[in-house]
Tab-separated table of C-alpha atoms in Angstrom:
chain	number	residue	atom	x	y	z
A	1	ALA	CA	-0.930	-163.159	40.258
A	2	GLN	CA	1.553	-164.415	42.793
A	3	ARG	CA	4.530	-162.348	43.887
A	4	VAL	CA	7.622	-162.882	46.015
A	5	THR	CA	9.375	-159.970	47.684
A	6	GLN	CA	12.858	-159.990	49.134
A	7	PRO	CA	13.362	-156.492	50.516
A	8	GLU	CA	17.133	-156.658	50.977
A	9	LYS	CA	19.496	-156.754	48.024
A	10	LEU	CA	22.507	-157.215	50.278
A	11	LEU	CA	22.917	-158.464	53.810
A	12	SER	CA	26.367	-158.178	55.325
A	13	VAL	CA	27.194	-159.824	58.663
A	14	PHE	CA	30.219	-161.010	60.600
A	15	LYS	CA	31.019	-164.660	61.104
A	16	GLY	CA	29.122	-166.049	64.079
A	17	ALA	CA	26.357	-163.458	63.916
A	18	PRO	CA	22.713	-164.481	63.437
A	19	VAL	CA	21.253	-164.162	59.970
A	20	GLU	CA	17.702	-163.573	58.805
A	21	LEU	CA	16.902	-163.216	55.113
A	22	LYS	CA	13.406	-161.875	54.645
A	23	CYS	CA	10.845	-163.182	52.193
A	24	ASN	CA	7.235	-162.109	51.823
A	25	TYR	CA	4.770	-163.429	49.316
A	26	SER	CA	1.358	-162.664	47.934
A	27	TYR	CA	-0.858	-165.470	46.741
A	28	SER	CA	-4.509	-166.123	47.427
A	29	GLY	CA	-4.222	-169.916	47.590
A	30	SER	CA	-1.993	-172.301	49.542
A	31	PRO	CA	1.524	-171.777	48.295
A	32	GLU	CA	4.548	-174.003	48.421
A	33	LEU	CA	7.635	-172.056	49.462
A	34	PHE	CA	11.289	-172.712	48.780
A	35	TRP	CA	14.700	-171.214	49.319
A	36	TYR	CA	17.259	-171.607	46.539
A	37	VAL	CA	20.933	-170.719	46.867
A	38	GLN	CA	23.597	-169.887	44.317
A	39	TYR	CA	27.202	-169.998	45.476
A	40	SER	CA	29.871	-168.196	43.491
A	41	ARG	CA	30.407	-169.818	40.083
A	42	GLN	CA	27.901	-172.565	40.857
A	43	ARG	CA	24.429	-173.250	39.610
A	44	LEU	CA	21.197	-172.524	41.401
A	45	GLN	CA	20.266	-175.268	43.844
A	46	LEU	CA	17.496	-176.011	46.264
A	47	LEU	CA	18.330	-175.229	49.891
A	48	LEU	CA	15.102	-176.106	51.628
A	49	ARG	CA	11.329	-176.264	51.246
A	50	HIS	CA	8.726	-175.330	53.806
A	51	ILE	CA	6.856	-178.618	53.893
A	52	SER	CA	9.948	-180.589	54.861
A	53	ARG	CA	10.476	-178.571	58.027
A	54	GLU	CA	14.107	-179.488	57.757
A	55	SER	CA	17.323	-177.743	58.691
A	56	ILE	CA	19.911	-177.656	55.946
A	57	LYS	CA	23.421	-176.355	56.680
A	58	GLY	CA	21.994	-174.857	59.858
A	59	PHE	CA	19.327	-172.862	58.003
A	60	THR	CA	15.649	-173.046	58.860
A	61	ALA	CA	12.589	-171.299	57.494
A	62	ASP	CA	9.066	-171.215	58.858
A	63	LEU	CA	6.018	-170.456	56.783
A	64	ASN	CA	3.886	-167.819	58.499
A	65	LYS	CA	0.613	-167.674	56.633
A	66	GLY	CA	-0.713	-164.843	58.786
A	67	GLU	CA	2.186	-162.599	57.846
A	68	THR	CA	2.657	-164.239	54.425
A	69	SER	CA	6.332	-164.651	55.172
A	70	PHE	CA	8.959	-167.341	54.799
A	71	HIS	CA	12.089	-165.875	56.339
A	72	LEU	CA	15.361	-167.831	56.249
A	73	LYS	CA	17.306	-167.950	59.496
A	74	LYS	CA	20.600	-169.215	60.804
A	75	PRO	CA	21.805	-168.611	64.355
A	76	PHE	CA	25.536	-168.442	63.583
A	77	ALA	CA	26.645	-167.427	60.098
A	78	GLN	CA	29.724	-169.004	58.497
A	79	GLU	CA	31.920	-167.558	55.756
A	80	GLU	CA	30.893	-170.386	53.450
A	81	ASP	CA	27.292	-169.184	53.682
A	82	SER	CA	28.179	-166.217	51.483
A	83	ALA	CA	25.999	-166.610	48.407
A	84	MET	CA	22.926	-165.355	46.583
A	85	TYR	CA	19.673	-166.547	48.143
A	86	TYR	CA	16.359	-166.666	46.307
A	87	CYS	CA	12.966	-167.234	47.823
A	88	ALA	CA	10.524	-168.960	45.478
A	89	LEU	CA	6.864	-169.878	45.420
A	90	SER	CA	4.816	-172.352	43.466
A	91	ARG	CA	1.056	-172.362	43.276
A	92	SER	CA	-0.649	-175.441	44.609
A	93	GLY	CA	-0.786	-178.077	41.910
A	94	TYR	CA	1.747	-176.358	39.679
A	95	SER	CA	5.466	-176.937	39.243
A	96	THR	CA	6.563	-173.588	37.930
A	97	LEU	CA	8.377	-171.313	40.338
A	98	THR	CA	8.008	-167.595	40.963
A	99	PHE	CA	11.237	-166.175	42.344
A	100	GLY	CA	12.080	-163.092	44.345
A	101	LYS	CA	14.879	-160.819	43.206
A	102	GLY	CA	17.337	-162.396	45.591
A	103	THR	CA	19.443	-161.315	48.550
A	104	MET	CA	23.222	-161.430	48.517
A	105	LEU	CA	24.527	-162.650	51.864
A	106	LEU	CA	28.075	-161.661	52.643
A	107	VAL	CA	29.684	-163.150	55.740
A	108	SER	CA	32.925	-161.499	56.758
A	109	PRO	CA	35.581	-163.036	59.025
B	1	GLY	CA	25.209	-189.055	36.386
B	2	ALA	CA	25.751	-185.618	34.906
B	3	GLY	CA	23.475	-182.766	35.815
B	4	VAL	CA	21.567	-180.483	33.490
B	5	SER	CA	23.798	-179.090	30.786
B	6	GLN	CA	23.285	-176.077	28.577
B	7	SER	CA	25.038	-174.839	25.483
B	8	PRO	CA	26.453	-172.521	24.551
B	9	ARG	CA	27.454	-171.081	27.902
B	10	TYR	CA	27.907	-167.641	26.361
B	11	LYS	CA	26.382	-166.181	23.236
B	12	VAL	CA	26.848	-162.759	21.720
B	13	ALA	CA	24.372	-161.853	19.014
B	14	LYS	CA	23.896	-158.756	16.959
B	15	ARG	CA	20.469	-157.214	17.163
B	16	GLY	CA	18.210	-158.872	14.664
B	17	GLN	CA	19.998	-162.215	14.629
B	18	ASP	CA	18.304	-165.484	15.518
B	19	VAL	CA	19.738	-167.619	18.325
B	20	ALA	CA	19.162	-171.160	19.539
B	21	LEU	CA	19.903	-172.256	23.084
B	22	ARG	CA	20.132	-175.911	23.975
B	23	CYS	CA	19.283	-177.741	27.172
B	24	ASP	CA	20.154	-181.345	28.004
B	25	PRO	CA	18.124	-182.378	31.048
B	26	ILE	CA	19.025	-185.123	33.467
B	27	SER	CA	18.286	-188.463	31.831
B	28	GLY	CA	14.821	-189.706	32.650
B	29	HIS	CA	13.519	-186.382	33.865
B	30	VAL	CA	9.998	-185.820	32.670
B	31	SER	CA	9.584	-182.126	33.300
B	32	LEU	CA	11.659	-179.344	31.782
B	33	PHE	CA	11.499	-175.630	32.483
B	34	TRP	CA	13.016	-172.522	30.927
B	35	TYR	CA	13.595	-169.358	32.936
B	36	GLN	CA	14.990	-165.962	31.984
B	37	GLN	CA	17.152	-164.078	34.477
B	38	ALA	CA	17.904	-160.455	33.749
B	39	LEU	CA	20.762	-158.721	35.531
B	40	GLY	CA	19.938	-158.097	39.182
B	41	GLN	CA	16.675	-160.003	39.000
B	42	GLY	CA	15.463	-163.413	40.004
B	43	PRO	CA	14.708	-166.064	37.397
B	44	GLU	CA	11.398	-165.580	35.599
B	45	PHE	CA	9.411	-168.466	34.174
B	46	LEU	CA	9.216	-168.787	30.403
B	47	THR	CA	7.817	-172.198	29.530
B	48	TYR	CA	7.281	-175.756	30.787
B	49	PHE	CA	7.339	-179.171	29.114
B	50	GLN	CA	6.136	-182.496	30.330
B	51	ASN	CA	7.897	-184.956	28.052
B	52	GLU	CA	7.399	-183.538	24.556
B	53	ALA	CA	4.239	-181.619	25.402
B	54	GLN	CA	4.542	-177.910	26.033
B	55	LEU	CA	2.004	-177.492	28.805
B	56	ASP	CA	2.613	-173.872	29.690
B	57	LYS	CA	4.154	-171.125	27.586
B	58	SER	CA	2.549	-168.222	29.367
B	59	GLY	CA	5.891	-166.694	30.316
B	60	LEU	CA	7.265	-166.294	26.801
B	61	PRO	CA	7.590	-162.515	26.397
B	62	SER	CA	6.752	-162.324	22.710
B	63	ASP	CA	6.125	-164.431	19.625
B	64	ARG	CA	9.825	-164.103	18.829
B	65	PHE	CA	10.425	-166.740	21.508
B	66	PHE	CA	9.815	-170.365	20.659
B	67	ALA	CA	10.693	-173.548	22.548
B	68	GLU	CA	10.520	-177.193	21.610
B	69	ARG	CA	11.316	-180.601	23.040
B	70	PRO	CA	10.417	-182.909	20.150
B	71	GLU	CA	11.551	-186.225	21.627
B	72	GLY	CA	10.900	-185.453	25.253
B	73	SER	CA	14.552	-185.068	26.098
B	74	VAL	CA	16.715	-182.251	24.721
B	75	SER	CA	15.034	-178.879	24.478
B	76	THR	CA	15.835	-175.845	22.381
B	77	LEU	CA	14.823	-172.278	23.092
B	78	LYS	CA	14.890	-170.147	19.969
B	79	ILE	CA	14.775	-166.388	19.875
B	80	GLN	CA	14.161	-164.738	16.539
B	81	ARG	CA	15.228	-161.214	15.613
B	82	THR	CA	16.959	-160.660	18.944
B	83	GLN	CA	16.581	-157.331	20.700
B	84	GLN	CA	18.750	-155.738	23.380
B	85	GLU	CA	16.106	-156.424	26.005
B	86	ASP	CA	16.606	-160.131	25.364
B	87	SER	CA	20.046	-159.915	26.992
B	88	ALA	CA	19.862	-162.163	30.037
B	89	VAL	CA	20.901	-165.517	31.442
B	90	TYR	CA	18.615	-168.289	30.222
B	91	LEU	CA	18.257	-171.102	32.729
B	92	CYS	CA	16.991	-174.575	32.079
B	93	ALA	CA	15.784	-176.862	34.854
B	94	SER	CA	14.500	-180.415	34.872
B	95	SER	CA	12.657	-182.505	37.403
B	96	LEU	CA	11.944	-186.186	37.678
B	97	ALA	CA	8.291	-186.410	38.521
B	98	ARG	CA	5.340	-186.126	36.222
B	99	SER	CA	3.274	-184.584	38.970
B	100	GLY	CA	2.540	-180.917	38.976
B	101	ARG	CA	3.348	-180.633	42.639
B	102	ALA	CA	6.592	-178.760	43.140
B	103	LEU	CA	6.511	-180.053	46.677
B	104	THR	CA	7.985	-183.375	45.670
B	105	ASN	CA	9.373	-182.288	42.387
B	106	GLU	CA	12.756	-180.673	42.959
B	107	GLN	CA	14.015	-178.722	39.990
B	108	TYR	CA	17.661	-179.187	39.044
B	109	PHE	CA	19.137	-176.199	37.268
B	110	GLY	CA	21.697	-175.992	34.532
B	111	PRO	CA	24.543	-173.455	34.504
B	112	GLY	CA	22.674	-171.140	32.188
B	113	THR	CA	23.430	-169.485	28.867
B	114	ARG	CA	24.399	-165.835	29.060
B	115	LEU	CA	23.015	-164.064	25.996
B	116	THR	CA	24.291	-160.611	25.145
B	117	VAL	CA	22.628	-158.748	22.303
B	118	THR	CA	24.677	-155.876	20.901
């Protein structure tokens, strides 16, 4: 079965510092990887997906199949980035998502 | 238009009671998903519909859990004889495409129903 691991429950940084939220996965096939974000009092929403190779709100994530990782990075954190971040995986050909336990990012002024 | 809506937003049930949670997906969305999120955990898959067909119910934790989407739109998740371990936030998500590929099939989440079983 597939699994997503986010080793940090909480990541606390100062504004302007670089951020890296770690995500590792286990799956024998070719996965599709996503980052979802939940801001305070808002619903869960898609931040980015690996295949798009896009940068959203300054965040990027690269799929490293050798290390089975999909870490989320931002060079300069902003206070508005404070939120809960979930890494998620779907098996090829399937829609359902397997989520990690999430990492709370707290950006202090 | 409006996003995915869920009702009620909060539900307190005594152990042993039956509950019904409703999800209104985005109009026209073919796929509908239910997830369960326990405190401090990520969402966990429960079941998946494509229109009115329940294509995957492998995540339902027991036969006390039942979901339906009879007309391919609104869905109801029913939990019979609730137990304390059922306390969680129940999330509904919908997506537009019929395809099974999550790659092009962004899931839009509702606000969730927080169920507390006392």
